[in-house]
Every structure is written in C-alpha cells, then in structure tokens.
Short mmCIF file of C-alpha atoms (C1' of nucleotides) in Angstrom, two decimals:
data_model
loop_
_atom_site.label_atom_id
_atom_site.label_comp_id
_atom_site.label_asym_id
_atom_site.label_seq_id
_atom_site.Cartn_x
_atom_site.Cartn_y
_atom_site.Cartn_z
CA UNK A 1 0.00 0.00 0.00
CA UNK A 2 2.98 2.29 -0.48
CA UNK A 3 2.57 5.41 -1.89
CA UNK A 4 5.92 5.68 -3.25
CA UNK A 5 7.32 1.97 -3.21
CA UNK A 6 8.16 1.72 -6.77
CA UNK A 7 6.79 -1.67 -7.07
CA UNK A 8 3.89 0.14 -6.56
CA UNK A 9 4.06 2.68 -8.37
CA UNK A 10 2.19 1.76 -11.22
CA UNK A 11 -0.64 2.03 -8.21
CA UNK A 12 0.17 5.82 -8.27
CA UNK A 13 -0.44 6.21 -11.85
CA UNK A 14 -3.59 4.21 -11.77
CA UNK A 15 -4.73 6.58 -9.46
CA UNK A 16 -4.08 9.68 -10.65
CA UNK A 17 -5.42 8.16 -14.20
CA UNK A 18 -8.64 7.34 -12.18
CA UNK A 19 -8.85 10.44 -10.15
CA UNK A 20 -8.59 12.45 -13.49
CA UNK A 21 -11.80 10.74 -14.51
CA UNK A 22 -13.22 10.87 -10.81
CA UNK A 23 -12.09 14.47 -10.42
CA UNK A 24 -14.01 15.77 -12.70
CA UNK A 25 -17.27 16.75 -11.07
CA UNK A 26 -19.88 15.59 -13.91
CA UNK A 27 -18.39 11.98 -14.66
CA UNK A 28 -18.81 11.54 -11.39
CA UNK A 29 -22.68 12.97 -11.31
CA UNK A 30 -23.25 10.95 -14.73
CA UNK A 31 -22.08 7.58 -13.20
CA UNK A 32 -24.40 8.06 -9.93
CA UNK A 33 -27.53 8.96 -11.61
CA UNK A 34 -27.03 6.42 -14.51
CA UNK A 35 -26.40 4.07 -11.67
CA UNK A 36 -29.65 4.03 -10.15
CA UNK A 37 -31.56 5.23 -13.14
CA UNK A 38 -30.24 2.27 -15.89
CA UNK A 39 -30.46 4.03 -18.75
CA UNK A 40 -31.04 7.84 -20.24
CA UNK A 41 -31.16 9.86 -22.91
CA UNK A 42 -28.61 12.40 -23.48
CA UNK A 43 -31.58 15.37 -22.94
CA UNK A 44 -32.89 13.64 -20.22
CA UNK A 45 -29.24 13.47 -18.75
CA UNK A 46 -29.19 16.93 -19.31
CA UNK A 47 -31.97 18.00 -17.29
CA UNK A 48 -31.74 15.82 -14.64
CA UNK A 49 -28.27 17.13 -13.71
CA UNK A 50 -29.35 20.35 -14.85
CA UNK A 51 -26.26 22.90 -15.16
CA UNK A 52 -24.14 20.69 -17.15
CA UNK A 53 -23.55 22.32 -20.85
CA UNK A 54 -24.65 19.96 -23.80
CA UNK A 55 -20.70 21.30 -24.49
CA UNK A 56 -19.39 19.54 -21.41
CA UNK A 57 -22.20 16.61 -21.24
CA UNK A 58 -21.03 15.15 -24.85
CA UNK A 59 -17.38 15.29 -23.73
CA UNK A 60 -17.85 13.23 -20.27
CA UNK A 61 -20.13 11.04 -21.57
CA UNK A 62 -17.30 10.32 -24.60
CA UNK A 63 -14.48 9.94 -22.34
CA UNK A 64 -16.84 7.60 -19.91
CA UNK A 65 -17.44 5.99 -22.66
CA UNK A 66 -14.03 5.70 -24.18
CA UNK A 67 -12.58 4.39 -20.54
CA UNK A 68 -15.80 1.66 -21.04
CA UNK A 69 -17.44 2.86 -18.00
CA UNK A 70 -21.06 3.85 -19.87
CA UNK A 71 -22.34 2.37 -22.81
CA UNK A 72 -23.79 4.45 -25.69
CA UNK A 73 -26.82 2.88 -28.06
CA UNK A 74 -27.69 4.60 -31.17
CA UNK A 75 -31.02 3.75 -32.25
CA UNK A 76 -31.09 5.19 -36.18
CA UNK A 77 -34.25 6.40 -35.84
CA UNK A 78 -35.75 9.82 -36.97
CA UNK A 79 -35.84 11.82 -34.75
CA UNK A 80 -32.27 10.36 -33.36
CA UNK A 81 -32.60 8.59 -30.58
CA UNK A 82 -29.22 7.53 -27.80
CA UNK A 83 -29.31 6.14 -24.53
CA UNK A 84 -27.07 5.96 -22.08
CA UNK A 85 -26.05 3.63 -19.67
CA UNK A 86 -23.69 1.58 -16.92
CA UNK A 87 -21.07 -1.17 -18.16
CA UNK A 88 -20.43 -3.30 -15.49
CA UNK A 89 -17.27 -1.97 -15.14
CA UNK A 90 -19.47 1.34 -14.25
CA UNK A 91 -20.98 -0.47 -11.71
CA UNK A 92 -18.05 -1.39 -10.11
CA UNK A 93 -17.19 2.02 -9.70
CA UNK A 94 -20.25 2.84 -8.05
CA UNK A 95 -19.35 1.07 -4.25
CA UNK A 96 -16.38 3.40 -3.95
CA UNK A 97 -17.95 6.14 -5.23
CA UNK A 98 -20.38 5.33 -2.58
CA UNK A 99 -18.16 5.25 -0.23
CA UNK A 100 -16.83 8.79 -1.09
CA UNK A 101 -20.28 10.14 -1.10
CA UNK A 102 -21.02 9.08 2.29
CA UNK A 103 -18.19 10.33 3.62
CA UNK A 104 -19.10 13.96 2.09
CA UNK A 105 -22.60 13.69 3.72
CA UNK A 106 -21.08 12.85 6.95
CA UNK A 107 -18.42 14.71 7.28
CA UNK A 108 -19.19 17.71 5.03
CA UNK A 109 -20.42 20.19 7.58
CA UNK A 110 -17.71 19.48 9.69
CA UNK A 111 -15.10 20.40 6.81
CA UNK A 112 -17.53 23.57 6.36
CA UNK A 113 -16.90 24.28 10.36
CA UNK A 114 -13.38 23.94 10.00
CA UNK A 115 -13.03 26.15 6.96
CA UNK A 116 -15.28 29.17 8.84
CA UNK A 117 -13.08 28.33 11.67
CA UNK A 118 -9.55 29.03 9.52
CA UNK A 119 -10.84 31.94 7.72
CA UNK A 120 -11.86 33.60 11.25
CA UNK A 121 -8.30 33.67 12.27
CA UNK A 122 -6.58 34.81 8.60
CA UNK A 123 -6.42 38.79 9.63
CA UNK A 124 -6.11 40.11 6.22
CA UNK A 125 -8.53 37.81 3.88
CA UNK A 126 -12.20 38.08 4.08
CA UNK A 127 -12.49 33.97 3.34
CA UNK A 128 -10.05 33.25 0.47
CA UNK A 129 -7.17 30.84 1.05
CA UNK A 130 -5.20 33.36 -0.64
CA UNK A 131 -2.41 35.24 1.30
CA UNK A 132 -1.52 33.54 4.68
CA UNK A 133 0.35 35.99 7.05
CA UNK A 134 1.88 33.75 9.45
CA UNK A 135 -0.18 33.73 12.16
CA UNK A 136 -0.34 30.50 13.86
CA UNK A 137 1.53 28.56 16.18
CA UNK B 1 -29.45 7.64 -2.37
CA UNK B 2 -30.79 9.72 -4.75
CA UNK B 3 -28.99 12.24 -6.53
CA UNK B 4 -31.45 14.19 -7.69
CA UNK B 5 -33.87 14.14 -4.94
CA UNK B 6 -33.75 17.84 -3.35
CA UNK B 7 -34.66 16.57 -0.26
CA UNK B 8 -30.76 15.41 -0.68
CA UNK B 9 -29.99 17.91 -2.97
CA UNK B 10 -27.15 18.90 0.07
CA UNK B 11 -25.23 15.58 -0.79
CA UNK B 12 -24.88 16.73 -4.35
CA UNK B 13 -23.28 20.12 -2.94
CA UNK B 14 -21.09 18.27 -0.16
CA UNK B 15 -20.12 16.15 -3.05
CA UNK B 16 -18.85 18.77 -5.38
CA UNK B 17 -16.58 20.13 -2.27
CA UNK B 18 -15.13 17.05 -1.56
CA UNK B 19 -14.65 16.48 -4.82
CA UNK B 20 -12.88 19.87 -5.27
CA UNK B 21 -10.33 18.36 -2.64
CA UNK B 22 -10.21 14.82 -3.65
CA UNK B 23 -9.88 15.31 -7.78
CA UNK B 24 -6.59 17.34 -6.88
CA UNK B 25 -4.47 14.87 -7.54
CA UNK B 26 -2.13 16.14 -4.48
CA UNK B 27 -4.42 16.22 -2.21
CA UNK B 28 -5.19 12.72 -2.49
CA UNK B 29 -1.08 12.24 -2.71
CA UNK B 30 -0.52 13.93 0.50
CA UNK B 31 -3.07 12.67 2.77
CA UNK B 32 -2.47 9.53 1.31
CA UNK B 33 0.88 9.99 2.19
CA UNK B 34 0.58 11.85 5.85
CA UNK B 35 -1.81 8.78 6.31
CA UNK B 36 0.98 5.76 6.54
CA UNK B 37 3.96 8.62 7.55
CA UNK B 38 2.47 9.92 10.42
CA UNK B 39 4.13 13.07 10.41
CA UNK B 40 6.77 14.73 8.06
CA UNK B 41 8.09 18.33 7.03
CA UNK B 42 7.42 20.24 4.09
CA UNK B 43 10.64 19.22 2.16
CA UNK B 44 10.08 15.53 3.24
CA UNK B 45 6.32 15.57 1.71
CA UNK B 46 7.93 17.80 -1.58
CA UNK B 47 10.76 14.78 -2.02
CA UNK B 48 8.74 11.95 -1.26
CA UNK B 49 5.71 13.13 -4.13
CA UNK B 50 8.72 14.08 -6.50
CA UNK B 51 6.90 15.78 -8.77
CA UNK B 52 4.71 19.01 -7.34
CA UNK B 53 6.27 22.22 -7.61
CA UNK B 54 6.73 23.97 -4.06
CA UNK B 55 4.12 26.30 -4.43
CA UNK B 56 1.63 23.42 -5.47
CA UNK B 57 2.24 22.02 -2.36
CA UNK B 58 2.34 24.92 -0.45
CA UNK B 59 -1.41 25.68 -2.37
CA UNK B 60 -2.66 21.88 -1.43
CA UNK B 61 -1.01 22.06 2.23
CA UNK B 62 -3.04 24.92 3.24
CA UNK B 63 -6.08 24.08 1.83
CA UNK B 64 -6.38 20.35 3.40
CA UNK B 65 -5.29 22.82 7.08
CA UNK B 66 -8.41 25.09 6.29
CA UNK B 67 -10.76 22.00 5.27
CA UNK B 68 -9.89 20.40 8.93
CA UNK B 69 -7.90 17.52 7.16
CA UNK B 70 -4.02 18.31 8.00
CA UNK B 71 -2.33 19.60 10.98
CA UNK B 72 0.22 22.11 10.38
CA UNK B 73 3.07 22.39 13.45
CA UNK B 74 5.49 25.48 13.39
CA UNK B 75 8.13 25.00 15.61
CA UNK B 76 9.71 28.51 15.96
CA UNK B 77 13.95 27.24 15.33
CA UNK B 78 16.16 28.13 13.25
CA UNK B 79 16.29 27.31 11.08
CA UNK B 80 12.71 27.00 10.83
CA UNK B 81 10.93 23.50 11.44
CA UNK B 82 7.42 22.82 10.27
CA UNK B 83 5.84 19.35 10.23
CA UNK B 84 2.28 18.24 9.13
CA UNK B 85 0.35 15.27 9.91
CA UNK B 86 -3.34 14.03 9.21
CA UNK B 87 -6.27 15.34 11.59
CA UNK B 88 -8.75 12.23 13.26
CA UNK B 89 -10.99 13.74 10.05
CA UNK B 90 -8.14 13.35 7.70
CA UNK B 91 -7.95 9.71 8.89
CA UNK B 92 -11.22 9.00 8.79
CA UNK B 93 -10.41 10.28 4.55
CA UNK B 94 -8.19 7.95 4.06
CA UNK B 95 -11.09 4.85 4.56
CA UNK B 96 -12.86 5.69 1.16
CA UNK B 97 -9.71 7.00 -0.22
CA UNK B 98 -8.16 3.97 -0.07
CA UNK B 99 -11.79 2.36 -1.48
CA UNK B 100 -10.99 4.13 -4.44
CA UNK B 101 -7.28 3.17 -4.65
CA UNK B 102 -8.12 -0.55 -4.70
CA UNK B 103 -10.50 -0.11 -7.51
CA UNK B 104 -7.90 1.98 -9.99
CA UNK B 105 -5.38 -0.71 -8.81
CA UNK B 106 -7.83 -3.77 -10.05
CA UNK B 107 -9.49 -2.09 -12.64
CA UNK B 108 -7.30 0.24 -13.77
CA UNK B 109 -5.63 -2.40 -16.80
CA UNK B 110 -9.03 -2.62 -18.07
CA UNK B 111 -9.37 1.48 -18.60
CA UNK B 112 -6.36 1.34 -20.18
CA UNK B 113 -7.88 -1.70 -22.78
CA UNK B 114 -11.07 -0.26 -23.53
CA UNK B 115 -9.37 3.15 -24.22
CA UNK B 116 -6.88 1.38 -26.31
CA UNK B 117 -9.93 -0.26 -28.27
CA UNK B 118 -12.23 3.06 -28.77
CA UNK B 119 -9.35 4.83 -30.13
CA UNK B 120 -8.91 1.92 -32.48
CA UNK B 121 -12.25 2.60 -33.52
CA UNK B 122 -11.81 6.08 -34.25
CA UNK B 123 -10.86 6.44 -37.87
CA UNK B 124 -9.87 10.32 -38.08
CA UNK B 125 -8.08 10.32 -35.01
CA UNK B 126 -5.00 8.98 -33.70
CA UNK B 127 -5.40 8.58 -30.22
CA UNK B 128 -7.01 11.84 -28.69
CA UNK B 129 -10.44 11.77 -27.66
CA UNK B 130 -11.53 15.15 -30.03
CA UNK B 131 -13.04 14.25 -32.62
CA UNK B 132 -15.60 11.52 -32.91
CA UNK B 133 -16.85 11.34 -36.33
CA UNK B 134 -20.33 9.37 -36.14
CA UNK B 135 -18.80 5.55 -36.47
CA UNK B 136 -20.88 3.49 -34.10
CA UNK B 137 -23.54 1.00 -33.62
"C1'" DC C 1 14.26 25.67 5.66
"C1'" DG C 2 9.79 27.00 4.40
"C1'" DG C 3 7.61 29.65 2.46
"C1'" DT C 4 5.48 34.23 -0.53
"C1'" DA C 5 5.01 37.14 -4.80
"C1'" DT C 6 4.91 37.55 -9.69
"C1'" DC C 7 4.75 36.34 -14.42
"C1'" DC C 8 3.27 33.33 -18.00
"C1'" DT C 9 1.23 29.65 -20.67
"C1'" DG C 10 -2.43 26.42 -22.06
"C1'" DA C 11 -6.01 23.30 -20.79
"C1'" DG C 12 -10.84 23.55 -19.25
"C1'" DA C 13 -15.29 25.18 -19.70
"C1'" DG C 14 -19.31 28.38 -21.07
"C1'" DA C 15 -21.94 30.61 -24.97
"C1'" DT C 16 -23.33 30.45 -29.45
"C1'" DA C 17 -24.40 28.85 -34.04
"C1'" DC C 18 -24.89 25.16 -37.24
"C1'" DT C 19 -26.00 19.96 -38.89
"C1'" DG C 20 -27.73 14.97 -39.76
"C1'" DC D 1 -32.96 15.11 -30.73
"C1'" DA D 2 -28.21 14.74 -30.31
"C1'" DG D 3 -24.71 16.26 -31.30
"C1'" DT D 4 -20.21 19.16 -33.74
"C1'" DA D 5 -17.47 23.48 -34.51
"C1'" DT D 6 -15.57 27.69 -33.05
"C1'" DC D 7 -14.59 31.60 -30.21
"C1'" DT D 8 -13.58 33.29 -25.94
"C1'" DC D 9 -12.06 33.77 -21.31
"C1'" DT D 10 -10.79 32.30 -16.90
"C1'" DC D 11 -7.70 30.30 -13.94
"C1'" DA D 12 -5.03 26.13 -12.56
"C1'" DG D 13 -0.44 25.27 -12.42
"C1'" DG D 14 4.76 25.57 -13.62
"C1'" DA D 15 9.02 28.51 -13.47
"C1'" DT D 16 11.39 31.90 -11.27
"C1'" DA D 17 13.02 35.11 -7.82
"C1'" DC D 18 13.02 36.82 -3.39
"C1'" DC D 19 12.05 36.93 2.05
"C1'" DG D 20 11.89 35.61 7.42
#
DNA sequence: CGGTATCCTGAGAGATACTG
DNA sequence: CAGTATCTCTCAGGATACCG
C-alpha cells in the first residue's frame, strides 16, 4: 500500500489516471444517476443534472465511454434517438464512489466548520485561502 | 441515495466540495501519504511526491489545514521546522480513499484496454479523444 | 528551511451557431 | 434530438526570484 514503493508505483499512476476521470465533477454525477436510473437519454441526462452544458455533457459522456465505464446505443431512428447507460465496469465504480459520497454527507459540515473556523483567524482575507500571514503557532 | 432528490440535494453540494479536494491529484497524494507517515516536514512531503512544484504544495497544504484535514506544526527554530500530519478527520479520509485506490489498482488495466480499443475505432483520429466522427452502432 | 510574490502559458469550460 | 465546430475567457499550475 505504499505510496511511493516503486513496485507500486504503477498504483500511483492508476490513481491519478482514475482520479482524473473521478475528479471531474460531472463523470462523477453521470455515473451516480445512470447508476440508479439504468439508462437515459442524453436530454434527459441533461436535465436531470441540470447545469451541465450539452458542451461539457457530450465530452464526459465520450471519455466515460471511451474508458468503457457507460455504454452508448444509437437507435437510427428519426428523430435520433441515444441512450445511455452503466457497463459493469461502471458499476463497479459505483461502491467506492459510494463510499466517497457518504463520507461527504457525513463529514461535510464538519469540513464547512473547520473552513469558517480558519478563515476567522486569517487577519487580512475576508475567506479566500489566498495570502496567509503567518499567524499560527 | 438519490442524486437528484432535493430533499438530498445537500449531498450533491457536499459532493462537489469534496470532490474539489479529492480530484486534486495532491491532495489525495498527500493525505495519502501523511496517512501511513504519520508526520513529516514540508521538504520531506515535496521529495517523497517528486513531482509538485513547491508552491503546489504549499497551495494543497493549506487548503487540506483550512478544510480540517491536516495539521500544520510550526516550531519557531532556526532554522525553521514545520511538520504536518493528518487530523482524526483526515484519517477518517483515508477509509474511502483507499476504497478508491483498490479499484484503480484492479481495474485500472481494463481502462487502459477499452481506451486502447475506442481509439482503435476512431478512424480520423490517432489517439485523442476530439473528434468523434459518427462511427458506431 | 519553508515559504510568498509575480509572471506566463495552455487546458478547461461556457456561450453560441450550425448539422444529420 | 443529439450532437459538432468555433470563439472566448478564466484560472489552474509551472518557473522563477526573493524573504523571514
């Protein structure tokens, strides 16, 4: 479980390949709600997320696609008609996901306490983490 | 569970913070890091990621102190000493954390297939995800 | 040693308009 | 409906130089 072990680093790139995909804050919306849903329609995506751009939607649902997470159906039908939906490799994803998105309801106002609470003491900032003056200690 | 419900519509917003925190790729580093060290000192942490520039780490340090996650210790030498370890919250991080190591570790070969196969499906383009022209079904 | 301040570049992301 | 193309702009993030 070493982070830097170089026999395990290979660990370290799979994660920060992962987290790239995980980091970004629609893949991850896109894999819950298909999750539980089983299968949408890119407007129906769309709205149900609801602040995604159709810019932005097409390009996470590509590269969930592309990393065989979601599965894409065209049916060649007029008017065009795709739905989207979980590979089982998707699915996978979902438990830690899961687990991540418990933790944020648990622990989420307590990370909002603690930010109010560090902000307080900065002297100069209003509530940015920009310029730290060395108070502490 | 459900991520659209607004009667949980607060899970979606704690989500997107700790997302903010966890898709930086050094955040996830460091706590992962701080996690099985215990304790270490800014150059330590800089050495051992290899990698992040010093005001990266300077930027991720301070925002995992505001968020409650890492302790920061100045001990007032010189020259100067300053040492930073995880909080009980910034353990309690490194549970789904390490959820979501395991998976990139066992799945993370199979990304790496199924992105090799969609890009050999692409005709136009070589490798990059850009430009998907319409092959499918 | 452990930062902070400043400059600079380019990837990410919204808005808009067009197409099969 | 389900995209693609383009333009724009912000800002994350690296390099560099200096300070307590």
């Amino acid at each position: 479980m070493s982070l830097t072990d170089t026999s395990q680093s290979s660990n370290c790139a799979a994660m920060s390949d992962v987290l790239n995909r995980i980091g970004d804050k629609w893949s991850v919306l896109v894999v819950g709600i298909l999750g539980r849903s089983g299968t949408l329609r890119f407007n129906e995506l769309k709205r149900t997320i609801n602040g995604v751009s159709q810019r932005m939607l097409t390009l996470t649902l590509r590269n969930l696609e592309r990393d065989g997470l979601v599965t894409r159906t065209i049916y060649p039908e007029v008017p065009p008609r795709v739905e989207y939906g979980l590979t089982e490799l998707g699915k996978t994803l979902q438990v830690p996901i899961s687990g991540l998105w418990d933790w944020s309801a648990e622990h989420h106002a307590t990370i909002v306490e603690a930010r109010a609470n560090y902000d307080a003491r900065q002297p100069g900032t209003d509530n940015a983490p920009a310029k730290i003056a060395y108070a502490r200690g």
